[in-house]
PDB file of C-alpha atoms and ligand atoms in Angstrom:
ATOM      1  CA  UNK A  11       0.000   0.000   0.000  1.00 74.00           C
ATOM      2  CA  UNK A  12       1.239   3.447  -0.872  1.00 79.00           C
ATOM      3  CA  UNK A  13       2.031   6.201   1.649  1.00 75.00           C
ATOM      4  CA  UNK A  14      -0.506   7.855   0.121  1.00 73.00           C
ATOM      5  CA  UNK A  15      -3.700   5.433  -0.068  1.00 82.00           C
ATOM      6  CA  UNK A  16      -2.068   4.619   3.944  1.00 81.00           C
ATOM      7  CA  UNK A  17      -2.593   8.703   4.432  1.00 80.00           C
ATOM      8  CA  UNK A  18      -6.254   8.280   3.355  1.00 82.00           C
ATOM      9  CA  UNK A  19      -7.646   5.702   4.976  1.00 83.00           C
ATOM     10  CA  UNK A  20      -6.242   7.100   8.214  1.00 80.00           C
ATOM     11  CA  UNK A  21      -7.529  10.934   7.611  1.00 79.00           C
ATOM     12  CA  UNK A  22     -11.193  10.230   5.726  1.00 82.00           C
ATOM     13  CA  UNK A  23     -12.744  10.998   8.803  1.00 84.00           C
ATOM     14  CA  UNK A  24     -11.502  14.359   8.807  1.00 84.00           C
ATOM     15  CA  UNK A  25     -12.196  14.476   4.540  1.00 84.00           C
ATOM     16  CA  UNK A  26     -15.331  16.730   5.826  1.00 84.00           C
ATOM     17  CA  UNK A  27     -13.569  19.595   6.548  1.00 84.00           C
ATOM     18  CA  UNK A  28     -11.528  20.093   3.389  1.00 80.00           C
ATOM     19  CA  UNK A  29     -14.654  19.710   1.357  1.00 84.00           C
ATOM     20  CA  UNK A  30     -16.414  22.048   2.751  1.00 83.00           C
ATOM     21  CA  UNK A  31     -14.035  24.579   0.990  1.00 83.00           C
ATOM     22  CA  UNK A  32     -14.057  22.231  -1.980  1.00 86.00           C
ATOM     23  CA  UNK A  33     -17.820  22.556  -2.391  1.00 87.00           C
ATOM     24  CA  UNK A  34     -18.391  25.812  -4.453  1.00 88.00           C
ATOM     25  CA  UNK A  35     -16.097  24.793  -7.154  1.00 91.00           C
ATOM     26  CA  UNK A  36     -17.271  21.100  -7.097  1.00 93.00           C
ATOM     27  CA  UNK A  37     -20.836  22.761  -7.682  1.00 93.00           C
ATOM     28  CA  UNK A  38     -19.522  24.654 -11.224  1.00 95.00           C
ATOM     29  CA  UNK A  39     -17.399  21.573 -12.146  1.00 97.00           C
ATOM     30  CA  UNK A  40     -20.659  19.249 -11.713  1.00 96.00           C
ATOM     31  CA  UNK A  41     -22.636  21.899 -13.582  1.00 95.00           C
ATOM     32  CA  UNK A  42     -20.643  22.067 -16.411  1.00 95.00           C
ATOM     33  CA  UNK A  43     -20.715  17.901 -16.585  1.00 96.00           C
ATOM     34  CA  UNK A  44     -23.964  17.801 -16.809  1.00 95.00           C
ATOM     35  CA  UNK A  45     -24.243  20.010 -20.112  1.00 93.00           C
ATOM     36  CA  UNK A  46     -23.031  16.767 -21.645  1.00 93.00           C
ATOM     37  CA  UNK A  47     -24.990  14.620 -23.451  1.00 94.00           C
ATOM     38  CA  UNK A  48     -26.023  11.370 -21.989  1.00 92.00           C
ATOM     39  CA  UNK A  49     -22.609   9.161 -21.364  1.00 94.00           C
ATOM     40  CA  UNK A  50     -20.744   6.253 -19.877  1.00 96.00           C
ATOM     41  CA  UNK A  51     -18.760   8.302 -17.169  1.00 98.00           C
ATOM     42  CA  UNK A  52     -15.512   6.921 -15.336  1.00 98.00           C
ATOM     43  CA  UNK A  53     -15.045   9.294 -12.177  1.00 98.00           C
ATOM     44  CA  UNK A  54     -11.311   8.139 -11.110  1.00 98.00           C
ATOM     45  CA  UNK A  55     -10.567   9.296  -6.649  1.00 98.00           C
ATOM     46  CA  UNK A  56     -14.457   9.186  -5.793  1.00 97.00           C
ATOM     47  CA  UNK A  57     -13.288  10.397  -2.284  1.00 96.00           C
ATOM     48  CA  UNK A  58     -16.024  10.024   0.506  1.00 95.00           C
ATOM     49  CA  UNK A  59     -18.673  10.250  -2.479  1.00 96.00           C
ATOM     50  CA  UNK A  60     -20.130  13.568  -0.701  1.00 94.00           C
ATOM     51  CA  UNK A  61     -20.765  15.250  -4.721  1.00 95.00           C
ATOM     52  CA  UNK A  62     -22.233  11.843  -6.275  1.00 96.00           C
ATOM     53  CA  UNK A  63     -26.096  14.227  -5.651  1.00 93.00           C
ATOM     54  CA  UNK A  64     -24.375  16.578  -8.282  1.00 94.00           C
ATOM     55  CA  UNK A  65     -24.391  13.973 -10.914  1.00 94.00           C
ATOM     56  CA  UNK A  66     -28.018  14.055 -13.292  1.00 90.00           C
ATOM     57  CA  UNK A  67     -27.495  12.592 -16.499  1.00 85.00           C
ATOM     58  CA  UNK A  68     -24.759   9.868 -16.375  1.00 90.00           C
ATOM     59  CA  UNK A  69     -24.329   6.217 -15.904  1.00 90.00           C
ATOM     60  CA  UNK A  70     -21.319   6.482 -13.622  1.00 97.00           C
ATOM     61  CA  UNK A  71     -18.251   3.914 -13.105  1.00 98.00           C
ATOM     62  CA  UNK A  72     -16.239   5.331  -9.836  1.00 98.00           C
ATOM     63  CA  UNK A  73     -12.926   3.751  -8.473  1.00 98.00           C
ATOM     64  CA  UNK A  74     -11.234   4.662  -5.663  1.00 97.00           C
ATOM     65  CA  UNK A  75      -7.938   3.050  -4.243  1.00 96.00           C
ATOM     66  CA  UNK A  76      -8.392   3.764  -0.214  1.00 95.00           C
ATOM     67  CA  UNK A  77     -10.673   1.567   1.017  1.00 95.00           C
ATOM     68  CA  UNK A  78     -11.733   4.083   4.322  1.00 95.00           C
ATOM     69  CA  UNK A  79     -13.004   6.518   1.533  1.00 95.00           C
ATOM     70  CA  UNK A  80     -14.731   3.984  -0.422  1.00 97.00           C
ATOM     71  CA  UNK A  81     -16.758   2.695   2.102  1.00 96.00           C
ATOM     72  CA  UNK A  82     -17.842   6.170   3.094  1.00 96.00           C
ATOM     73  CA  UNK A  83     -18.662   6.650  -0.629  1.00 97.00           C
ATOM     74  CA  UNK A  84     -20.887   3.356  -0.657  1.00 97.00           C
ATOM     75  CA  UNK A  85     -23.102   4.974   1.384  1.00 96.00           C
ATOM     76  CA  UNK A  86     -23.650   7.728  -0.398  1.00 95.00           C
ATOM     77  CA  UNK A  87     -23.807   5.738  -3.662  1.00 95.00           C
ATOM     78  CA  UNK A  88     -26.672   5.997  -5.417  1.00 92.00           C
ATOM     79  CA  UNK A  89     -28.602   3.538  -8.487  1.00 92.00           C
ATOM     80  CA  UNK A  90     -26.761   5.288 -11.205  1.00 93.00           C
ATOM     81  CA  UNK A  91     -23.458   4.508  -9.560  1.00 97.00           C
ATOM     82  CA  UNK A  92     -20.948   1.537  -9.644  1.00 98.00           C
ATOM     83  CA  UNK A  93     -18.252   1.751  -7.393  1.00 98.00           C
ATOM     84  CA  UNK A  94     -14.656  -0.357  -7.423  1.00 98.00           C
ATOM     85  CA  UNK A  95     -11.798  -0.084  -5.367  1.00 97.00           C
ATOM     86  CA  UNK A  96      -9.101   0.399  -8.006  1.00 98.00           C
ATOM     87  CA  UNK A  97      -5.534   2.286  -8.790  1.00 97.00           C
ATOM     88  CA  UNK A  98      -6.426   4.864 -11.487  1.00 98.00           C
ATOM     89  CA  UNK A  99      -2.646   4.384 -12.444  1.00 97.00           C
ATOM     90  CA  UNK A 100      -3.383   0.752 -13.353  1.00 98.00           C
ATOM     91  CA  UNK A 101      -6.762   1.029 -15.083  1.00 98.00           C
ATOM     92  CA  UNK A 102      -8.417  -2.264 -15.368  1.00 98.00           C
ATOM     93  CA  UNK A 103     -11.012  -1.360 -18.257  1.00 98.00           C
ATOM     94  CA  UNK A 104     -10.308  -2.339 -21.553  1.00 98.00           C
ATOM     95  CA  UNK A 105      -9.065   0.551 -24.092  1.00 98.00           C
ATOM     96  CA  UNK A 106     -11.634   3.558 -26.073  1.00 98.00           C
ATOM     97  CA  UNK A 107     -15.109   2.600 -23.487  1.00 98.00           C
ATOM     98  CA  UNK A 108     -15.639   6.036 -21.680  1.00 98.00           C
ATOM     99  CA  UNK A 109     -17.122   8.748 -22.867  1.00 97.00           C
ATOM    100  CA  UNK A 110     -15.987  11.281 -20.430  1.00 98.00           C
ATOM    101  CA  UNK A 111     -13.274  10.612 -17.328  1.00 98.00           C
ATOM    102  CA  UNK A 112     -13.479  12.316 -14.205  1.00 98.00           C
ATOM    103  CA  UNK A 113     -10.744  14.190 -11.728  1.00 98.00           C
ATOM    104  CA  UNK A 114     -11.918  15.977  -9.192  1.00 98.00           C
ATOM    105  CA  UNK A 115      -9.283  17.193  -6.945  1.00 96.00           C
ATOM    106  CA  UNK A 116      -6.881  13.962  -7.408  1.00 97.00           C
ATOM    107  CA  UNK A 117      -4.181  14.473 -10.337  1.00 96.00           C
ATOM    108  CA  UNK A 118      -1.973  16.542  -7.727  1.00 95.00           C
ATOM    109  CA  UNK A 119      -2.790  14.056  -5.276  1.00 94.00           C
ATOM    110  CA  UNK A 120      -1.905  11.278  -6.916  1.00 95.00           C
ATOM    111  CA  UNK A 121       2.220   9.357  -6.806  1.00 93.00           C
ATOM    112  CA  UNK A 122       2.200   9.739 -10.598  1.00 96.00           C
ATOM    113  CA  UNK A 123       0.194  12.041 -12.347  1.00 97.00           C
ATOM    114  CA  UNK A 124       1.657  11.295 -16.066  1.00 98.00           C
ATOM    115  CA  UNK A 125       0.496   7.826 -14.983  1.00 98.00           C
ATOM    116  CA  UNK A 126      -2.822   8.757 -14.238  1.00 98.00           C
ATOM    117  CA  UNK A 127      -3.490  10.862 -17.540  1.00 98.00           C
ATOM    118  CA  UNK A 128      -1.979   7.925 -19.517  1.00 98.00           C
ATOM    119  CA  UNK A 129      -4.371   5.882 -18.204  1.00 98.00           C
ATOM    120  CA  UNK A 130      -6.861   8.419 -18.887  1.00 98.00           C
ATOM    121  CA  UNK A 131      -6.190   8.598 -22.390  1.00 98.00           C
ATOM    122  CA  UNK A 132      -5.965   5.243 -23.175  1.00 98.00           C
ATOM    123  CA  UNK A 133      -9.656   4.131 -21.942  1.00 98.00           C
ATOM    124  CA  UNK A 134     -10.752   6.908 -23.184  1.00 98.00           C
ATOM    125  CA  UNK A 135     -13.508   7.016 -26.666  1.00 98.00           C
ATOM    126  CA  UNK A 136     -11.744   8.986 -29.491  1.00 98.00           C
ATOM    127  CA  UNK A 137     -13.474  12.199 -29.018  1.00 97.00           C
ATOM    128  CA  UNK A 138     -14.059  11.863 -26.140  1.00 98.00           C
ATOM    129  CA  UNK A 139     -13.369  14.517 -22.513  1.00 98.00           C
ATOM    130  CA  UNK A 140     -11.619  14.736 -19.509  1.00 98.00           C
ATOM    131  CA  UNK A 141     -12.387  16.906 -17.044  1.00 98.00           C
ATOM    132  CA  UNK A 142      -9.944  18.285 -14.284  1.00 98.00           C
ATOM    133  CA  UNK A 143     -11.292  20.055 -11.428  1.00 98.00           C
ATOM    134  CA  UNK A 144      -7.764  21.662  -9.561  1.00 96.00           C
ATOM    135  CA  UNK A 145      -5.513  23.855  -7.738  1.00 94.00           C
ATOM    136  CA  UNK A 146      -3.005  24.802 -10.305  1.00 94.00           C
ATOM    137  CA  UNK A 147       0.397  27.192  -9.419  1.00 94.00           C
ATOM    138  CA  UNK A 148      -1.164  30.476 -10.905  1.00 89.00           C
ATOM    139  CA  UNK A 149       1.217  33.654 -11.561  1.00 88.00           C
ATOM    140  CA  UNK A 150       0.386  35.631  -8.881  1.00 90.00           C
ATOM    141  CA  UNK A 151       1.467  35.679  -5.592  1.00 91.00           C
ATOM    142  CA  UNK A 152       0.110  32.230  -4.418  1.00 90.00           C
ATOM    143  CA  UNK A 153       3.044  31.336  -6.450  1.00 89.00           C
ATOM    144  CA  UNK A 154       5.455  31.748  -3.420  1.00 89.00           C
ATOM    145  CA  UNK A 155       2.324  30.656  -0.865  1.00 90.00           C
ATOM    146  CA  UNK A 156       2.958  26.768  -3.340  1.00 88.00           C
ATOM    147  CA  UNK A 157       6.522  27.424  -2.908  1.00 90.00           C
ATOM    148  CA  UNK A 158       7.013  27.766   0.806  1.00 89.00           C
ATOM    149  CA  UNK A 159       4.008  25.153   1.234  1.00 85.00           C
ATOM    150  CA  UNK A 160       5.603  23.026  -0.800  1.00 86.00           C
ATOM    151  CA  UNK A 161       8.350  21.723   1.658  1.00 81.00           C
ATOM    152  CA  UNK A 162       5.586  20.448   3.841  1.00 80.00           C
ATOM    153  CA  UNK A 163       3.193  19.573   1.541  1.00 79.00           C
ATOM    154  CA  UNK A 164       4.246  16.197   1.248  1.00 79.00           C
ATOM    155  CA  UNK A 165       3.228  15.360   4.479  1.00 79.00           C
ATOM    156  CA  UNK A 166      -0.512  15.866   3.465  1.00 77.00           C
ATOM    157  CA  UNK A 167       0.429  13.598   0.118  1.00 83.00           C
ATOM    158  CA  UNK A 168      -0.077  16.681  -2.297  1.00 84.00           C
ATOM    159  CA  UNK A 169       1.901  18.688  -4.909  1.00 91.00           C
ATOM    160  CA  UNK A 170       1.353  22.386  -3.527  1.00 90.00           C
ATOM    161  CA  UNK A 171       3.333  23.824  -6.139  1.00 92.00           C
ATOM    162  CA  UNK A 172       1.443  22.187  -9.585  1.00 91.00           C
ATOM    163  CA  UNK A 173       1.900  22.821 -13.358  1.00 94.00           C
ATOM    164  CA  UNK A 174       0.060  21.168 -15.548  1.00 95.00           C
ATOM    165  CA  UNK A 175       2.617  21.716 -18.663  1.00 94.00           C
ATOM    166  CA  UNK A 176       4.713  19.283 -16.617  1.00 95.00           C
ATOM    167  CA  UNK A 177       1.881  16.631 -17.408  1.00 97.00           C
ATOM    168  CA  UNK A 178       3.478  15.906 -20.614  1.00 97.00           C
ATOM    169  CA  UNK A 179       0.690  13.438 -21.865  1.00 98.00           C
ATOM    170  CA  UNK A 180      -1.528  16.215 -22.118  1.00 97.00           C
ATOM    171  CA  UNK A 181       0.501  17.058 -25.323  1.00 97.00           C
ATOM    172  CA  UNK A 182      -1.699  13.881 -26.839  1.00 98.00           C
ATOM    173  CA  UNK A 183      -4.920  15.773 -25.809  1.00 98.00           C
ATOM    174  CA  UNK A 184      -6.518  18.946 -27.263  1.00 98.00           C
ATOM    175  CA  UNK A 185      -7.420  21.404 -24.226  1.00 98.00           C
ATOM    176  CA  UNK A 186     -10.926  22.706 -25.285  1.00 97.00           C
ATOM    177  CA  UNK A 187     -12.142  24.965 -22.598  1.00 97.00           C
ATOM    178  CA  UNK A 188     -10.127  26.336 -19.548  1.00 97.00           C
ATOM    179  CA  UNK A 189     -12.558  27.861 -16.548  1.00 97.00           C
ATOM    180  CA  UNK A 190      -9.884  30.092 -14.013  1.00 95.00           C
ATOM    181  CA  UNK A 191     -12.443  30.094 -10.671  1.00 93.00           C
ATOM    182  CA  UNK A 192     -12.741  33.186  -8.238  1.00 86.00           C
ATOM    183  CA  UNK A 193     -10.607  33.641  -6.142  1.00 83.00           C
ATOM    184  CA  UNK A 194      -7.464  34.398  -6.819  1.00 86.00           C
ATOM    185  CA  UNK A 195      -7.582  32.206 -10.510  1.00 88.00           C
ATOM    186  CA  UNK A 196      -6.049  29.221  -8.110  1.00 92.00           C
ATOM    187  CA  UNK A 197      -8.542  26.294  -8.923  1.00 95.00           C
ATOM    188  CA  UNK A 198      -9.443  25.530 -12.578  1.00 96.00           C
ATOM    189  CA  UNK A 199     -11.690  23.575 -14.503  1.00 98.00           C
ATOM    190  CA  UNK A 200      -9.425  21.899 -17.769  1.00 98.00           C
ATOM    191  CA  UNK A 201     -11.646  20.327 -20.284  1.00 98.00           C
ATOM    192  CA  UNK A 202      -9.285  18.003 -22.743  1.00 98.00           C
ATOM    193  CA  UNK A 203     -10.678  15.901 -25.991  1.00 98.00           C
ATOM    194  CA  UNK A 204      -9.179  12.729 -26.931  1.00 98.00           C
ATOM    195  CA  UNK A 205      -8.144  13.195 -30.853  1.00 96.00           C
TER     196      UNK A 205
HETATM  197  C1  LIG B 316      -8.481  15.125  -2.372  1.00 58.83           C
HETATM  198  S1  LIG B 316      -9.412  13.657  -2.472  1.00 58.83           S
HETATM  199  C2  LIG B 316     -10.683  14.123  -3.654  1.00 58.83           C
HETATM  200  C3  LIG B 316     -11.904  13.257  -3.535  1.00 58.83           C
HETATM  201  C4  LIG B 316     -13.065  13.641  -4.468  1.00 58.83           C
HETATM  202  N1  LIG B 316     -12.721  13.418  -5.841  1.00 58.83           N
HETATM  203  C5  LIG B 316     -13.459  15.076  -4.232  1.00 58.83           C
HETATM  204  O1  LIG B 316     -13.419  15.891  -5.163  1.00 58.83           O
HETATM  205  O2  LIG B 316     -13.858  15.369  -3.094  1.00 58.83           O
HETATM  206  C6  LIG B 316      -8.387  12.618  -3.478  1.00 58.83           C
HETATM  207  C7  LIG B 316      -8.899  11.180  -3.559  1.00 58.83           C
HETATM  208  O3  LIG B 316      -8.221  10.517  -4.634  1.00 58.83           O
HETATM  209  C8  LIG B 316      -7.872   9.218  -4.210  1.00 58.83           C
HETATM  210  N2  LIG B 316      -6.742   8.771  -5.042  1.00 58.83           N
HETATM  211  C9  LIG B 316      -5.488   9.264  -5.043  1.00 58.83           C
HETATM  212  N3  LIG B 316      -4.718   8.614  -5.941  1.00 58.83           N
HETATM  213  C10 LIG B 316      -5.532   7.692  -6.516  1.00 58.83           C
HETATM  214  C11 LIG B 316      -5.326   6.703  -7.508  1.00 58.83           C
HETATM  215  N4  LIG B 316      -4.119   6.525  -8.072  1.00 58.83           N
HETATM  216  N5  LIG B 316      -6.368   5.926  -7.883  1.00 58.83           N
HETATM  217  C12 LIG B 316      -7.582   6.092  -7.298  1.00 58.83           C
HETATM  218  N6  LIG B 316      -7.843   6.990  -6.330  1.00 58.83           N
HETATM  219  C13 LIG B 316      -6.823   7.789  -5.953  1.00 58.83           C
HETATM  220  C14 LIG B 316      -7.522   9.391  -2.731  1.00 58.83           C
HETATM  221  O4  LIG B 316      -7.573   8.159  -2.028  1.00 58.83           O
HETATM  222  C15 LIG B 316      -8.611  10.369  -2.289  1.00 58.83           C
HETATM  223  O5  LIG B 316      -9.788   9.730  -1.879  1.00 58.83           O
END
């Protein structure tokens, strides 16, 4: 088990209080998903499941690799949702069957983020979207906030200080729509397309 997963199924407990200042943006990422047309939906780090009510149109796959926070999401699963305790680094789904792949808060959580959007791409339809709900490093100063933060950052299993240009997979995908969120342009919503 990695340090990480180990990190989550100690803390979900506390997962609560962190999403409470995750819960505006969740709200605009969610909205934005369901704009899409009807879809098969992979949703990779489910978490404690607390934003599965946000979901309206989709027929929803979720993995998530600690097991603390995927029995917390169980009960909040609902009959449009299939849940799996899986490594979004190690995919097990066969290539080109999702529509649209979901990361909400987990690429600079994750041990390997080029990992994770390889995996991405490859069960991924042609055509078809990811979505990446984020902090990302923005030029202002909550550049030297990441910086300094990022020393100890590691203890909470996180990348403070986050580019996603150093994702260099994302050179196979076309970035179609780029949402900067209030305040202080230091979350994002990426949408990419498959080719
Ligand atoms: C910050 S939480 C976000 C949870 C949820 N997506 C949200 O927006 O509230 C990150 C979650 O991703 C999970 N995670 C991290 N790396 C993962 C991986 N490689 N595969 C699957 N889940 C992963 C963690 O266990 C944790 O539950």
């Amino acid at each position: 088990m990695s340090a990480q997963t180990n990190f989550y199924n100690r803390f979900s407990f506390l997962y609560p209080l962190v999403d409470v200042f995750l819960k505006p943006q969740k709200k605009k990422f969610f909205n934005e998903i369901n704009q899409l047309p009807h879809g098969n939906l992979l949703e990779i780090g489910v978490g404690n499941g607390s934003h599965f009510y946000l979901y309206k149109n989709h027929k929803i796959t979720g993995i998530e690799i600690s097991t603390s926070m995927l029995n917390i999401a169980r009960k909040n699963q609902t009959d449009n949702i299939e849940l799996f305790q899986m490594n979004g680094e190690k995919l097990d789904f066969k290539d080109n069957i999702f529509d649209y792949v979901i990361l909400s808060h987990v690429i600079a959580v994750a041990d390997d983020p080029e990992k994770l959007l390889t995996q991405c791409l490859r069960v991924l339809k042609p055509n078809g979207k990811l979505f990446i709900l984020n902090h990302f490093t923005p030029d202002n100063f909550l550049k030297y906030v990441d910086r300094i933060f990022n020393f100890c950052s590691k203890w909470l299993h996180l990348k403070s200080l986050f580019y996603i240009k150093d994702i260099k997979v994302t050179d196979q995908f076309k970035l179609e729509k780029e949402i900067v969120l209030k305040p202080f342009s230091y979350f994002r919503i990426l949408i990419f397309a498959k080719p």
